[in-house]
XYZ file of C-alpha atoms in Angstrom:
340
model
C 44.468 -62.326 -71.430
C 46.065 -59.196 -72.804
C 49.064 -57.939 -70.753
C 47.462 -54.611 -70.523
C 43.938 -56.046 -69.120
C 46.096 -57.615 -66.401
C 48.003 -54.408 -65.315
C 44.636 -52.699 -65.240
C 43.302 -55.502 -63.090
C 46.554 -55.126 -60.900
C 46.696 -51.629 -60.449
C 49.921 -51.375 -61.822
C 51.604 -49.505 -64.645
C 52.657 -51.041 -67.486
C 56.163 -50.277 -69.006
C 57.835 -51.181 -71.848
C 61.795 -51.889 -71.974
C 62.502 -48.265 -73.326
C 60.668 -47.084 -70.341
C 57.695 -45.385 -72.094
C 53.947 -46.875 -71.757
C 53.073 -50.090 -74.035
C 50.202 -51.213 -75.750
C 50.333 -54.617 -73.576
C 48.712 -56.514 -76.440
C 51.008 -59.282 -75.330
C 48.864 -62.302 -74.727
C 49.725 -63.659 -70.889
C 48.510 -67.089 -69.891
C 49.903 -67.876 -66.662
C 52.040 -67.132 -63.758
C 55.289 -68.212 -62.455
C 58.563 -67.819 -60.677
C 61.144 -66.114 -62.047
C 63.269 -68.728 -62.570
C 60.705 -70.893 -64.194
C 58.723 -68.030 -66.011
C 58.590 -68.566 -69.848
C 57.016 -66.671 -72.876
C 53.495 -65.860 -71.602
C 54.352 -65.995 -68.027
C 54.390 -62.927 -65.670
C 56.614 -63.083 -62.798
C 57.797 -60.854 -60.326
C 60.942 -59.391 -58.066
C 60.564 -58.688 -54.684
C 63.897 -59.571 -53.119
C 66.853 -57.600 -54.320
C 68.684 -60.793 -54.967
C 66.351 -61.629 -57.762
C 66.882 -58.432 -59.980
C 70.212 -60.314 -62.247
C 67.484 -62.674 -62.877
C 64.838 -60.256 -64.133
C 67.295 -59.227 -66.475
C 67.690 -62.431 -68.082
C 63.992 -63.522 -68.186
C 62.064 -65.495 -70.594
C 59.060 -64.041 -69.137
C 56.197 -62.153 -71.087
C 56.299 -59.328 -68.171
C 57.852 -59.022 -64.370
C 56.122 -57.379 -61.665
C 58.106 -54.943 -60.150
C 58.757 -51.821 -57.647
C 58.250 -48.595 -59.243
C 62.189 -47.750 -59.074
C 63.233 -50.794 -60.637
C 65.718 -50.387 -63.405
C 64.636 -50.920 -66.931
C 64.714 -54.216 -68.623
C 64.585 -55.893 -71.511
C 61.074 -57.063 -70.915
C 57.730 -54.893 -69.962
C 57.256 -54.342 -66.366
C 54.348 -54.369 -64.594
C 55.214 -51.323 -61.904
C 53.495 -51.372 -58.388
C 54.424 -50.380 -54.704
C 54.024 -53.830 -53.673
C 54.899 -56.426 -56.088
C 54.670 -59.442 -53.940
C 50.826 -58.443 -53.374
C 50.371 -57.573 -56.978
C 51.964 -61.113 -58.011
C 49.440 -62.732 -55.119
C 46.751 -61.054 -56.920
C 47.720 -62.262 -60.400
C 47.823 -65.837 -58.979
C 44.182 -65.144 -58.266
C 43.592 -63.966 -61.715
C 44.652 -67.134 -63.242
C 43.600 -69.740 -60.888
C 40.594 -71.267 -60.181
C 39.749 -73.035 -57.201
C 37.115 -75.715 -56.726
C 33.616 -74.706 -56.177
C 31.517 -76.528 -53.910
C 28.198 -76.755 -54.517
C 25.618 -75.806 -51.690
C 24.266 -79.232 -50.404
C 24.490 -81.922 -48.054
C 26.145 -85.153 -47.835
C 24.030 -87.797 -47.375
C 26.427 -89.511 -44.820
C 26.825 -85.989 -42.877
C 25.350 -86.191 -39.352
C 23.617 -82.697 -38.102
C 22.112 -82.491 -34.871
C 18.384 -81.286 -35.288
C 19.196 -78.572 -32.865
C 22.065 -77.354 -34.973
C 21.570 -74.331 -37.159
C 23.383 -74.080 -40.513
C 22.916 -70.812 -42.932
C 22.245 -70.876 -46.807
C 24.394 -71.907 -49.564
C 26.228 -74.219 -47.073
C 28.157 -77.299 -48.790
C 28.417 -79.699 -46.114
C 30.475 -82.869 -47.273
C 30.961 -86.559 -46.345
C 31.071 -88.101 -42.988
C 30.904 -83.842 -41.479
C 29.411 -84.013 -37.988
C 27.744 -81.203 -36.412
C 27.054 -81.451 -32.947
C 24.009 -79.990 -30.791
C 23.688 -76.340 -30.075
C 26.007 -75.495 -33.116
C 25.059 -72.469 -35.221
C 27.147 -71.874 -38.426
C 26.699 -68.784 -41.079
C 25.935 -68.352 -44.401
C 28.099 -70.083 -47.021
C 30.185 -72.548 -45.408
C 32.128 -75.004 -46.758
C 32.995 -78.254 -44.628
C 34.991 -80.716 -46.582
C 34.871 -84.661 -45.443
C 35.353 -85.455 -41.832
C 35.112 -81.981 -40.447
C 33.753 -82.406 -36.831
C 31.926 -79.399 -35.038
C 31.653 -80.333 -31.485
C 28.514 -78.862 -29.401
C 27.755 -75.120 -28.875
C 30.030 -74.109 -31.040
C 29.361 -70.659 -33.037
C 30.752 -70.047 -36.247
C 30.195 -66.741 -38.707
C 29.433 -66.831 -42.247
C 31.563 -67.650 -45.104
C 33.607 -70.853 -43.087
C 35.953 -72.565 -44.539
C 37.252 -76.164 -43.122
C 38.892 -78.933 -45.071
C 38.651 -82.158 -44.675
C 39.545 -83.317 -40.935
C 39.086 -80.008 -39.054
C 38.078 -80.352 -35.717
C 36.025 -77.355 -33.592
C 35.668 -78.253 -30.040
C 32.758 -77.586 -27.970
C 32.084 -73.858 -27.086
C 34.538 -72.439 -29.319
C 33.560 -69.471 -31.261
C 34.552 -68.408 -34.739
C 34.164 -65.235 -36.619
C 33.558 -64.184 -40.490
C 35.897 -65.623 -43.137
C 37.650 -67.882 -40.557
C 39.727 -70.888 -42.985
C 40.777 -74.107 -41.493
C 43.331 -75.955 -43.489
C 43.265 -79.774 -42.965
C 43.706 -81.094 -40.051
C 43.761 -78.081 -37.486
C 42.441 -78.142 -34.084
C 40.462 -74.998 -32.628
C 39.982 -75.606 -28.609
C 41.596 -78.980 -27.772
C 42.249 -79.259 -24.139
C 45.177 -77.304 -22.926
C 48.445 -78.881 -21.475
C 47.159 -78.384 -17.705
C 48.206 -80.840 -15.228
C 48.986 -80.245 -11.128
C 50.766 -82.510 -9.175
C 49.060 -84.589 -6.633
C 50.173 -85.869 -2.931
C 51.036 -89.177 -4.238
C 53.384 -87.233 -6.652
C 50.739 -87.971 -9.838
C 49.468 -85.664 -12.560
C 46.160 -84.760 -11.845
C 44.457 -83.167 -14.915
C 43.356 -79.410 -14.623
C 39.796 -79.099 -16.258
C 40.336 -77.263 -19.375
C 36.769 -74.851 -19.576
C 37.478 -71.625 -21.615
C 36.725 -71.689 -25.231
C 39.059 -70.454 -28.230
C 38.353 -67.589 -29.893
C 38.940 -66.804 -33.177
C 38.168 -63.413 -34.776
C 37.089 -62.441 -38.309
C 39.602 -63.557 -41.021
C 41.923 -65.650 -39.358
C 43.193 -68.897 -41.048
C 44.682 -72.024 -39.279
C 46.960 -73.954 -41.418
C 47.599 -77.696 -41.609
C 47.841 -79.475 -37.956
C 48.034 -76.527 -35.836
C 46.923 -76.697 -32.638
C 44.915 -73.964 -30.518
C 44.467 -75.089 -27.403
C 41.570 -74.077 -25.241
C 42.064 -72.155 -21.983
C 41.726 -73.693 -18.146
C 39.824 -70.618 -17.364
C 39.101 -67.526 -19.524
C 39.964 -68.037 -22.992
C 42.380 -68.420 -26.002
C 41.952 -65.682 -28.531
C 43.339 -65.357 -31.822
C 43.242 -61.821 -33.100
C 41.434 -60.682 -36.395
C 43.191 -61.278 -39.474
C 46.049 -63.229 -37.745
C 47.479 -65.948 -39.468
C 48.754 -69.590 -37.851
C 51.162 -71.860 -40.128
C 51.473 -75.411 -40.293
C 52.296 -77.173 -37.090
C 52.155 -74.290 -34.681
C 51.250 -74.783 -30.823
C 49.193 -71.803 -29.448
C 49.016 -72.820 -25.597
C 46.026 -72.694 -23.473
C 45.119 -68.883 -22.577
C 47.353 -67.219 -24.902
C 46.411 -64.109 -26.958
C 47.404 -63.518 -30.673
C 47.117 -59.731 -31.685
C 45.401 -58.576 -35.091
C 47.413 -59.276 -38.216
C 50.427 -61.281 -36.606
C 52.016 -64.173 -38.300
C 52.859 -67.090 -36.525
C 55.097 -69.139 -38.655
C 55.676 -73.088 -38.899
C 56.205 -74.650 -35.682
C 56.259 -71.693 -33.733
C 55.296 -72.702 -30.051
C 53.364 -70.106 -27.758
C 52.902 -71.650 -23.524
C 50.060 -70.878 -21.704
C 48.933 -67.423 -20.988
C 51.355 -66.041 -23.502
C 50.134 -62.259 -25.032
C 51.717 -61.698 -28.668
C 50.681 -58.187 -29.796
C 49.629 -56.935 -33.176
C 51.230 -56.974 -36.490
C 53.890 -59.328 -34.804
C 56.110 -61.858 -36.885
C 57.426 -64.925 -35.169
C 59.527 -66.813 -37.846
C 59.591 -70.441 -37.859
C 60.588 -72.543 -34.902
C 60.301 -69.438 -32.379
C 59.316 -70.641 -29.136
C 57.945 -68.583 -26.479
C 58.091 -68.909 -22.299
C 54.401 -68.820 -20.699
C 53.790 -65.466 -19.245
C 55.144 -63.206 -21.346
C 54.336 -60.592 -23.509
C 55.720 -59.728 -26.935
C 54.767 -56.087 -27.999
C 53.207 -54.554 -31.091
C 55.416 -54.761 -34.190
C 57.886 -56.987 -33.004
C 60.074 -59.367 -35.005
C 61.432 -62.794 -33.667
C 63.842 -64.745 -36.060
C 63.717 -68.125 -36.920
C 64.685 -70.220 -34.068
C 64.673 -67.535 -31.485
C 64.077 -68.541 -27.977
C 62.092 -65.782 -26.141
C 62.475 -66.359 -22.160
C 61.464 -62.854 -21.344
C 59.242 -59.796 -22.619
C 60.004 -58.520 -26.111
C 59.748 -54.857 -26.601
C 57.226 -52.896 -29.402
C 59.209 -52.916 -32.429
C 61.920 -54.996 -31.406
C 63.669 -57.105 -33.561
C 65.111 -60.256 -31.893
C 67.160 -63.599 -32.368
C 68.807 -66.479 -31.026
C 68.892 -68.146 -27.535
C 68.148 -66.184 -25.287
C 66.778 -63.644 -27.877
C 68.028 -60.569 -28.101
C 68.827 -57.468 -30.501
C 69.083 -59.003 -33.782
C 72.334 -56.783 -34.386
C 73.781 -57.542 -31.353
C 72.884 -61.392 -32.520
C 74.611 -61.469 -35.361
C 78.028 -59.291 -33.932
C 77.988 -62.553 -31.275
C 77.497 -65.132 -33.993
C 80.260 -63.538 -35.787
C 82.301 -63.633 -32.784
C 81.602 -67.151 -32.171
C 83.081 -68.104 -35.556
C 86.173 -66.718 -34.964
C 86.761 -68.591 -31.561
C 89.221 -71.195 -32.999
C 90.929 -68.779 -34.863
C 91.349 -66.714 -31.657
C 91.962 -69.628 -29.603
C 94.866 -70.258 -31.769
C 96.224 -67.056 -31.322
C 95.977 -67.309 -27.571
C 97.904 -70.590 -27.056
C 100.839 -69.329 -29.631
C 100.991 -66.140 -27.302
C 101.228 -68.196 -24.264
C 103.684 -70.407 -25.770
C 105.584 -67.383 -26.839
C 105.613 -65.711 -23.382
C 107.200 -69.174 -21.931
């Protein structure tokens, strides 16, 4: 499409290299990262460390913030370049279209109900008492256990599983191998020292617009429920322990682990491999940087790092001091020798 048409689709201001409005007649053929972009591509800069690459890019145009310096190619200026780039990808990428219909190998219990325009792939199983809304897509080998309720526009990739009694809202996406409602890790030690399984009777509940990515596990609760709030996103290989609550629009990044009965607030970001001990509360808007270990409550809006997790700035100072320990130790030994 024409560059001016893309700018209009994105709601961006199109500016040429001399800072004036551009006609935008350049043909745009696709989207690419800034290091790989060539003629016909649109790329973006959201991180300042890539600003230098924008000045030497071969791309047809660069999506930038409104205050970005004028460069040698046209720019699409918008407040959130990263979001605009994501929308630009949607313009050019055409995902597979799954026609409505039920594959002959699928097994749907007579007591289950499936809304209109559903695509039910090969070897899908929908068990007794299930209710699935309109426009669902269930790809091969998806299994829905008994008495599950799912809203409209459900999209389950191959080998996703939803266990008995779980409830999912509208626009929920399960990537490959995602498991919703598997048994929580609950065991009590008996008189003879053997572990006795605690029945996990409570469902997992996913509110509207939740996405659970590949091989992540949302455990069911022993009593009560496990709940993932509206708009939350759960990355690959994340473990949400039984009875936990995750607030709206929270991000749980790769390999995050929440122990049982953890409460995570709204708009929280837990970066990769963050671990949270059980029965804790992480307040709204908090951020934990990668590989942080959280053994106690985190205040709303706090940014924490390290183990045990502490204020991010204090952690950075601590790491800097640790890196200087060999030098300080040498100085100390030298001083001791001089004192003798």
